[in-house]
Amino acid sequence: MEAGAATAPGPSAPPRGAPPENILLDVRDLRTYFHLADGLVKAVDGVSFSIARGETLGVVGESGCGKSVTAMTIMRLLETPPAEVVSGEIWLNDQELLGIPETEMRTVRGNDVAMIFQEPMSSLNPVFSIGDQISEAVRVHLKLSKHDAWDKAIDSLQQVGINSPERRVKQYPHEMSGGMRQRVMIAMALSCNPKLIIADEPTTALDVTIQAQILELLRTVQQKTGAALMLITHDLGVVAEMVQDVMVMYAGRVVEQGTVEEVLLQPKHPYTEGLLASIPSKGRRGQRLNVIKGTVANPFNLPKGCNFAPRCPFRFEPCPDHDPRVDDPGGPPAACWLWKPAPGYSVAPRVEQGARTASGGEAQIP
Amino acid sequence: MTGRAVDPTTEAVAAGEAGASQPAPDDYEVSLQPLSQMQLAWRRFRRHKLALVGSVLFGLMVLLAIFGPIIWPYDPLDIERVTKPGGNPPSPGEIFGTDSLGRSVFELVANGARLSVAIGVVTMLIATTTGIVVGALAGYFGGFVDSSLMRFVDLMLAIPFLFIVLVAARFFGSGDPLVLMLIFGVLSWPGLARLVRALFLSLREQEYVMAARAVGVGHLRIAFRHMLPNALGPIIVSATLLVANAIVLEAFVSFLNFGIRSSDISWGTALARSQGTLIQGNWWWPFFPGMAIAVTVIGINFMGDGIRDALDPRARA
């Protein structure tokens, strides 16, 4: 606790107490650090966001930017140590998840919040039949009999569009393809009617045609059940298709947050703009692909000021020394000194110019 | 292509058969007629020739242990006429020969099977249960639980095994086979605990374990219902070795007269009785109990290998 308090600049204290009725998940100033032999990694460093009931939030960012750790922290699935949640609050309805005991958390997992993992190939236990795995969740939470749970498993398989579920339910994971297994994972997640589904790159391991099917499936089940969805992905195409709100993460921090139109059409943060520009497109055949220069900041040794400063094309004087993190939800749209006055500056450059994107011009949507 | 065209009738027959035996799949994915997991396991086991041989051998020994004493009861007063000073050598009437007093070695072996096999199996059960529980808890929970349990295991392994077995057998034994089983069991679990811990350490990182936690499954249930079945292969092999080791150990301890009382018949006591007689050249007296031990141990080891391969759900059927 000391380490976190000492190294993190104290942000303005978030309001205490349960969030309003329409907010399902409210994460406030979450910091998850890993104490490793090589040093301290601030995997998640002051992340705040909320998801309204039935809404979809997309979380995007490069590998290692803290997307999955955020999700795991919400589920409290990280091992402590090495992980430590240094500060923050996670409100699910009127329940604060970080404060409740593990036994109580177990009734939240799978029941109120369900998670879909990236690797359908390894997320199912090879020694259990599909039916056993789905009905286990149901039996743990809904306290159904073995027989009823089995029927429920068949039901859920039907829901996720698996043909002849009565036969499939008896099969083992190795008898199914990747797409099928991901459907099974979704069936498992849905079986207890969760209020929130966290999907951690659910389509990354699948081939493109199956990806579309799985996304479509996620969308329909979400509409049917009214569950909220937190969709973690690094595919901006998926974001454009699936979500209402987007949160862009970089090196453990939220750099930009907004509706999907705002973020994709008028990217405020140079990192978001870089991400958008690096999507390959048919029209630019023969040219070099756009990349964001440099590599993700070394997690053991983050820059003092803005984490993105070393790679940023718009870097100016305050960037290397001053941290532009967004402290309050109503504040500037991006954690960037282009959009809010840096210490010693009276106005922010882009605000002064009346620009709508980070580069000041039109957004470079491929 | 031409090869296919040559014989259209066979193809039609084959297609007809396939159509009849298997309903057309009603979704896009290729699906085979599902076999139950036990059927698959049995199929894999059958293919393992050595394992079949091993199970037949061990099976025979178990049958001998159960029915041997009933069919060929050992009667110390049933004495044959001894024609040679060290006892009669094997002959058609007494296939394993006799001891110096004219008592049948075959009856000795047949009756000894019961105690020897029982000691092997019970020791294995005690050691495996303890080893699995200790190893699983250490590997799953890690941290303090792990280090305290494993330091205890280190301590157990640091004591010279044969020494402690003999001392314990002398102190608590008093020749009771049950106590001997308990002593063997309590002293042979640490190796298995280490194995189970190592297996659990790697299984803990599997995504399906995370997935099970994400569904809200409790710790103990994850450890023993989700992870343990995945670790069973190596555990079974190790358990079969424990049976074999315990049988050998009993023979050894009894041979030194530290084991079960010499009036009880086991392969070990049978060997012990042959002490000092080898010099007279009557090889059959220690040979047949020794062979019984060897055949059982080899049979068990082959069988364990086969079971391991058969139970692996990822193995090709």
Tab-separated table of C-alpha atoms in Angstrom, chain A residues 29-236:
chain	number	residue	atom	x	y	z
A	29	ASP	CA	-9.220	4.836	-9.999
A	30	LEU	CA	-8.214	1.204	-10.192
A	31	ARG	CA	-4.521	0.447	-9.715
A	32	THR	CA	-3.216	-3.089	-10.035
A	33	TYR	CA	0.503	-3.516	-9.589
A	34	PHE	CA	2.635	-6.609	-9.939
A	35	HIS	CA	5.509	-7.123	-7.561
A	36	LEU	CA	7.979	-9.045	-9.687
A	37	ALA	CA	11.562	-10.029	-9.062
A	38	ASP	CA	12.674	-7.450	-11.627
A	39	GLY	CA	10.717	-4.624	-10.086
A	40	LEU	CA	7.269	-3.142	-9.857
A	41	VAL	CA	4.967	-3.265	-12.861
A	42	LYS	CA	2.055	-0.864	-12.817
A	43	ALA	CA	-0.118	-2.976	-15.084
A	44	VAL	CA	-3.214	-0.924	-14.382
A	45	ASP	CA	-2.535	2.536	-13.102
A	46	GLY	CA	-5.527	4.680	-12.314
A	47	VAL	CA	-8.256	3.391	-14.582
A	48	SER	CA	-11.812	4.673	-14.186
A	49	PHE	CA	-14.818	3.811	-16.277
A	50	SER	CA	-18.415	2.740	-16.006
A	51	ILE	CA	-20.811	0.607	-17.991
A	52	ALA	CA	-24.551	1.231	-17.983
A	53	ARG	CA	-27.011	-1.646	-17.912
A	54	GLY	CA	-27.238	-3.451	-21.252
A	55	GLU	CA	-24.543	-1.268	-22.799
A	56	THR	CA	-21.374	-2.389	-24.522
A	57	LEU	CA	-17.975	-0.971	-23.694
A	58	GLY	CA	-15.051	-1.677	-25.942
A	59	VAL	CA	-11.567	-1.688	-24.438
A	60	VAL	CA	-8.794	-1.361	-26.987
A	61	GLY	CA	-5.056	-1.116	-26.872
A	62	GLU	CA	-1.886	-2.957	-27.748
A	63	SER	CA	-0.822	-6.198	-26.116
A	64	GLY	CA	0.381	-5.555	-22.595
A	65	CYS	CA	-1.451	-2.295	-22.079
A	66	GLY	CA	-3.478	-3.626	-19.148
A	67	LYS	CA	-6.767	-4.561	-20.793
A	68	SER	CA	-6.816	-8.133	-19.545
A	69	VAL	CA	-5.452	-7.223	-16.129
A	70	THR	CA	-8.317	-4.761	-15.740
A	71	ALA	CA	-10.775	-7.528	-16.530
A	72	MET	CA	-9.061	-9.995	-14.227
A	73	THR	CA	-9.046	-7.437	-11.435
A	74	ILE	CA	-12.782	-6.972	-11.799
A	75	MET	CA	-13.232	-10.737	-11.549
A	76	ARG	CA	-10.600	-10.872	-8.788
A	77	LEU	CA	-8.870	-13.682	-10.590
A	78	LEU	CA	-5.320	-12.405	-10.193
A	79	GLU	CA	-3.009	-14.144	-7.847
A	80	THR	CA	-1.913	-12.036	-4.929
A	81	PRO	CA	1.030	-11.918	-4.680
A	82	PRO	CA	2.498	-11.070	-7.175
A	83	ALA	CA	-0.496	-8.926	-8.053
A	84	GLU	CA	-1.769	-6.290	-5.686
A	85	VAL	CA	-4.728	-4.035	-6.085
A	86	VAL	CA	-3.211	-0.903	-4.662
A	87	SER	CA	-6.226	1.310	-4.814
A	88	GLY	CA	-9.586	1.721	-6.391
A	89	GLU	CA	-13.180	0.688	-6.115
A	90	ILE	CA	-15.208	-1.641	-8.305
A	91	TRP	CA	-18.928	-1.219	-7.906
A	92	LEU	CA	-21.256	-3.777	-9.377
A	93	ASN	CA	-24.707	-2.411	-8.699
A	94	ASP	CA	-24.517	-1.498	-5.033
A	95	GLN	CA	-21.826	-4.008	-4.175
A	96	GLU	CA	-18.159	-3.082	-3.920
A	97	LEU	CA	-16.248	-6.104	-5.233
A	98	LEU	CA	-12.782	-5.375	-3.891
A	99	GLY	CA	-14.001	-5.305	-0.311
A	100	ILE	CA	-16.054	-8.474	-0.120
A	101	PRO	CA	-14.610	-11.783	1.103
A	102	GLU	CA	-13.547	-14.464	-1.355
A	103	THR	CA	-16.502	-16.728	-0.572
A	104	GLU	CA	-18.897	-13.948	-1.442
A	105	MET	CA	-16.904	-13.129	-4.562
A	106	ARG	CA	-17.417	-16.704	-5.676
A	107	THR	CA	-21.135	-16.135	-5.859
A	108	VAL	CA	-20.523	-13.085	-8.029
A	109	ARG	CA	-18.269	-14.898	-10.472
A	110	GLY	CA	-20.189	-16.732	-13.116
A	111	ASN	CA	-23.455	-15.567	-11.617
A	112	ASP	CA	-23.439	-11.766	-11.891
A	113	VAL	CA	-20.322	-11.434	-14.009
A	114	ALA	CA	-19.261	-14.050	-16.526
A	115	MET	CA	-16.074	-14.101	-18.487
A	116	ILE	CA	-15.249	-15.399	-21.942
A	117	PHE	CA	-11.597	-16.126	-22.558
A	118	GLN	CA	-9.395	-15.633	-25.561
A	119	GLU	CA	-8.317	-19.217	-26.121
A	120	PRO	CA	-11.296	-21.484	-26.621
A	121	MET	CA	-8.831	-24.294	-27.286
A	122	SER	CA	-7.456	-24.301	-23.768
A	123	SER	CA	-10.311	-22.803	-21.763
A	124	LEU	CA	-12.282	-26.016	-21.630
A	125	ASN	CA	-11.158	-28.839	-19.408
A	126	PRO	CA	-10.192	-31.783	-21.626
A	127	VAL	CA	-11.417	-34.424	-19.201
A	128	PHE	CA	-15.000	-33.202	-18.880
A	129	SER	CA	-17.784	-33.401	-21.383
A	130	ILE	CA	-19.295	-30.140	-22.591
A	131	GLY	CA	-22.438	-30.845	-20.596
A	132	ASP	CA	-20.502	-31.408	-17.387
A	133	GLN	CA	-18.740	-28.086	-17.733
A	134	ILE	CA	-21.802	-26.024	-18.470
A	135	SER	CA	-23.948	-27.717	-15.861
A	136	GLU	CA	-21.281	-27.204	-13.225
A	137	ALA	CA	-21.718	-23.444	-13.422
A	138	VAL	CA	-25.463	-23.869	-13.219
A	139	ARG	CA	-25.261	-26.211	-10.272
A	140	VAL	CA	-22.895	-23.969	-8.364
A	141	HIS	CA	-25.068	-20.893	-8.692
A	142	LEU	CA	-28.645	-21.861	-9.406
A	143	LYS	CA	-28.580	-24.917	-7.112
A	144	LEU	CA	-30.322	-27.071	-9.694
A	145	SER	CA	-30.381	-30.848	-9.576
A	146	LYS	CA	-27.984	-32.760	-11.784
A	147	HIS	CA	-30.758	-33.590	-14.213
A	148	ASP	CA	-32.129	-30.053	-14.444
A	149	ALA	CA	-28.636	-28.662	-14.848
A	150	TRP	CA	-28.037	-31.028	-17.730
A	151	ASP	CA	-31.238	-29.839	-19.409
A	152	LYS	CA	-30.155	-26.269	-18.819
A	153	ALA	CA	-26.836	-27.062	-20.500
A	154	ILE	CA	-28.666	-28.374	-23.565
A	155	ASP	CA	-30.774	-25.209	-23.525
A	156	SER	CA	-27.747	-22.952	-23.459
A	157	LEU	CA	-26.099	-24.845	-26.300
A	158	GLN	CA	-29.262	-24.344	-28.296
A	159	GLN	CA	-29.152	-20.630	-27.477
A	160	VAL	CA	-25.685	-20.235	-28.923
A	161	GLY	CA	-26.669	-21.890	-32.164
A	162	ILE	CA	-25.176	-25.336	-31.764
A	163	ASN	CA	-27.057	-27.926	-33.743
A	164	SER	CA	-28.247	-31.160	-32.160
A	165	PRO	CA	-27.261	-30.028	-28.656
A	166	GLU	CA	-28.447	-33.335	-27.162
A	167	ARG	CA	-25.608	-35.047	-28.948
A	168	ARG	CA	-23.044	-32.270	-28.561
A	169	VAL	CA	-23.569	-32.012	-24.847
A	170	LYS	CA	-22.041	-35.448	-24.378
A	171	GLN	CA	-18.945	-34.665	-26.409
A	172	TYR	CA	-15.525	-33.684	-25.165
A	173	PRO	CA	-13.706	-30.466	-26.066
A	174	HIS	CA	-11.217	-32.197	-28.328
A	175	GLU	CA	-14.066	-33.331	-30.539
A	176	MET	CA	-14.970	-29.733	-31.385
A	177	SER	CA	-13.506	-27.010	-33.550
A	178	GLY	CA	-12.327	-23.657	-32.214
A	179	GLY	CA	-15.494	-21.845	-33.227
A	180	MET	CA	-17.643	-24.518	-31.595
A	181	ARG	CA	-15.640	-24.318	-28.404
A	182	GLN	CA	-16.010	-20.564	-28.271
A	183	ARG	CA	-19.758	-21.058	-28.636
A	184	VAL	CA	-19.580	-23.473	-25.735
A	185	MET	CA	-17.686	-20.876	-23.694
A	186	ILE	CA	-20.388	-18.346	-24.478
A	187	ALA	CA	-23.047	-20.888	-23.529
A	188	MET	CA	-21.242	-21.382	-20.226
A	189	ALA	CA	-21.065	-17.652	-19.647
A	190	LEU	CA	-24.761	-17.259	-20.381
A	191	SER	CA	-25.982	-20.220	-18.397
A	192	CYS	CA	-26.572	-18.281	-15.192
A	193	ASN	CA	-27.967	-15.143	-16.841
A	194	PRO	CA	-25.163	-12.786	-15.814
A	195	LYS	CA	-25.702	-9.040	-15.777
A	196	LEU	CA	-22.254	-8.400	-17.165
A	197	ILE	CA	-20.244	-10.434	-19.641
A	198	ILE	CA	-16.546	-9.722	-19.922
A	199	ALA	CA	-15.205	-11.004	-23.214
A	200	ASP	CA	-11.420	-10.969	-23.315
A	201	GLU	CA	-10.502	-10.980	-26.999
A	202	PRO	CA	-13.134	-13.586	-27.744
A	203	THR	CA	-12.366	-13.776	-31.439
A	204	THR	CA	-8.603	-13.327	-31.568
A	205	ALA	CA	-7.859	-17.042	-31.780
A	206	LEU	CA	-10.497	-17.725	-34.427
A	207	ASP	CA	-10.374	-17.412	-38.172
A	208	VAL	CA	-12.124	-14.511	-39.842
A	209	THR	CA	-15.347	-16.180	-40.934
A	210	ILE	CA	-15.887	-17.667	-37.497
A	211	GLN	CA	-14.999	-14.322	-35.886
A	212	ALA	CA	-17.968	-12.680	-37.575
A	213	GLN	CA	-20.281	-15.480	-36.449
A	214	ILE	CA	-19.101	-15.295	-32.860
A	215	LEU	CA	-19.468	-11.502	-32.732
A	216	GLU	CA	-22.931	-11.739	-34.210
A	217	LEU	CA	-23.763	-14.389	-31.634
A	218	LEU	CA	-22.465	-12.211	-28.793
A	219	ARG	CA	-24.576	-9.352	-30.021
A	220	THR	CA	-27.765	-11.372	-30.310
A	221	VAL	CA	-27.414	-13.063	-26.929
A	222	GLN	CA	-26.669	-9.720	-25.379
A	223	GLN	CA	-29.805	-8.251	-26.877
A	224	LYS	CA	-31.837	-11.255	-25.793
A	225	THR	CA	-30.596	-11.322	-22.209
A	226	GLY	CA	-30.071	-7.599	-21.682
A	227	ALA	CA	-26.614	-8.195	-20.243
A	228	ALA	CA	-23.946	-5.534	-20.428
A	229	LEU	CA	-20.805	-6.424	-22.327
A	230	MET	CA	-17.224	-5.404	-21.747
A	231	LEU	CA	-15.471	-6.321	-24.946
A	232	ILE	CA	-11.710	-6.384	-24.812
A	233	THR	CA	-10.075	-6.401	-28.195
A	234	HIS	CA	-7.262	-4.962	-30.197
A	235	ASP	CA	-9.311	-5.031	-33.352
A	236	LEU	CA	-10.769	-1.599	-34.084
